[in-house]
XYZ file of C-alpha atoms in Angstrom:
139
model
C 0.000 0.000 0.000
C 1.478 3.389 -0.900
C 1.733 6.311 1.511
C -1.291 8.142 0.039
C -3.489 5.061 0.372
C -2.339 4.638 3.987
C -3.126 8.260 4.806
C -6.600 7.925 3.242
C -7.453 4.803 5.273
C -6.587 6.443 8.630
C -9.525 7.824 10.639
C -8.712 10.951 12.680
C -9.909 10.793 16.279
C -8.702 14.279 17.188
C -6.127 17.013 16.703
C -3.587 17.732 19.430
C -3.313 21.438 20.358
C -0.031 23.148 19.403
C 0.436 24.361 23.007
C 0.582 20.734 24.161
C 3.343 19.934 21.674
C 5.333 23.031 22.620
C 5.035 22.135 26.330
C 6.583 18.665 25.827
C 10.247 18.220 26.735
C 12.502 17.653 23.734
C 14.800 14.641 24.165
C 17.999 13.995 22.211
C 18.820 10.327 21.574
C 21.892 8.834 19.868
C 19.902 6.967 17.176
C 16.646 8.861 16.662
C 17.993 12.382 17.192
C 15.542 14.929 18.632
C 12.097 13.730 19.686
C 9.184 14.358 22.010
C 7.107 11.722 23.790
C 3.353 11.778 24.347
C 1.151 9.489 26.434
C -1.834 8.583 24.253
C -4.941 6.577 25.157
C -8.276 6.078 23.414
C -11.474 4.270 24.310
C -13.379 3.533 21.113
C -16.608 1.922 19.916
C -17.336 0.627 16.429
C -20.670 -1.179 16.650
C -21.025 -4.026 14.174
C -17.274 -4.487 13.671
C -16.528 -7.122 16.326
C -13.092 -8.793 16.270
C -11.643 -6.198 13.858
C -7.896 -5.544 14.249
C -7.111 -1.856 14.674
C -4.018 0.316 15.175
C -3.621 3.572 17.074
C -1.144 6.016 15.533
C -0.019 9.606 15.710
C 0.451 11.502 12.457
C 2.291 14.835 12.298
C 4.269 17.239 10.164
C 7.994 17.651 10.737
C 8.695 20.811 8.761
C 7.245 19.945 5.343
C 7.497 16.143 5.794
C 4.479 14.123 6.981
C 5.375 11.387 9.489
C 3.476 8.868 11.564
C 4.302 6.597 14.475
C 2.466 3.516 15.693
C 1.303 3.634 19.319
C -0.691 0.424 19.917
C -2.519 -2.420 18.165
C -5.582 -4.257 19.349
C -8.757 -6.063 18.407
C -12.321 -4.945 18.945
C -14.214 -7.124 21.408
C -17.574 -8.800 20.653
C -19.358 -5.493 21.365
C -17.116 -3.521 18.995
C -15.156 -1.799 21.781
C -11.419 -1.378 22.350
C -8.997 0.574 24.535
C -5.633 1.390 22.957
C -2.771 3.204 24.674
C 0.960 3.763 24.685
C 3.759 6.261 24.306
C 4.138 8.016 20.957
C 7.793 8.860 20.304
C 7.800 11.619 17.668
C 11.236 12.040 16.020
C 11.820 15.470 14.519
C 14.341 17.216 12.312
C 12.693 20.655 12.138
C 9.526 21.438 14.104
C 6.424 19.402 14.870
C 2.986 20.670 13.864
C -0.439 19.413 12.782
C -0.420 16.481 15.239
C -3.382 14.082 14.879
C -4.365 10.951 16.777
C -5.690 8.386 14.306
C -6.789 4.767 13.953
C -6.318 2.443 10.999
C -7.636 -0.996 10.150
C -7.802 -3.342 7.188
C -11.094 -1.763 6.114
C -12.100 1.864 5.634
C -13.558 3.225 8.858
C -16.515 5.512 8.270
C -17.697 6.074 11.834
C -15.849 5.687 15.112
C -17.428 6.596 18.439
C -14.707 8.108 20.632
C -15.667 7.503 24.257
C -12.499 9.208 25.464
C -9.242 10.436 23.983
C -6.281 11.334 26.208
C -2.997 12.972 25.208
C -0.343 14.340 27.574
C 3.413 14.931 27.307
C 5.428 12.209 29.057
C 7.648 14.957 30.450
C 7.066 18.694 30.431
C 9.658 21.177 29.164
C 11.293 23.234 31.935
C 9.408 26.389 30.882
C 6.083 24.510 30.949
C 6.730 23.027 34.421
C 6.209 26.470 35.956
C 2.655 26.564 34.573
C -0.193 24.211 35.458
C 0.276 20.681 33.983
C -1.585 20.346 30.697
C -3.912 17.546 29.803
C -6.013 17.107 26.710
C -8.940 14.771 26.882
C -12.075 14.569 24.818
C -15.140 12.534 25.581
């Protein structure tokens, strides 16, 4: 599957506010270079799609390049529900923008009921630690 087909088959659960990305601590690693880490969790319902395999991912722009990272994989239960969570490690060369939490499966998803969506930096930048901790959750 080419990159355009992959991007078309992803269903966006929500956009992450820019202020959340800017409040995350930037980490420098020997192999991945600069990156930020986000805790991501989603509670989803897709009635009628029991036992469907699904992936949680974070898509973003790094300068002009579109990137995505896998966060978790799971399977809908008999009622079409699933909870997916993990740490999204977002490598960057320039600056991160347009961050979206998405799901993807083997079929095109037309409707996903988002019971709750949670995104929070794993570690806050020093400047953001002075302010109130930020949390983004939608339900």
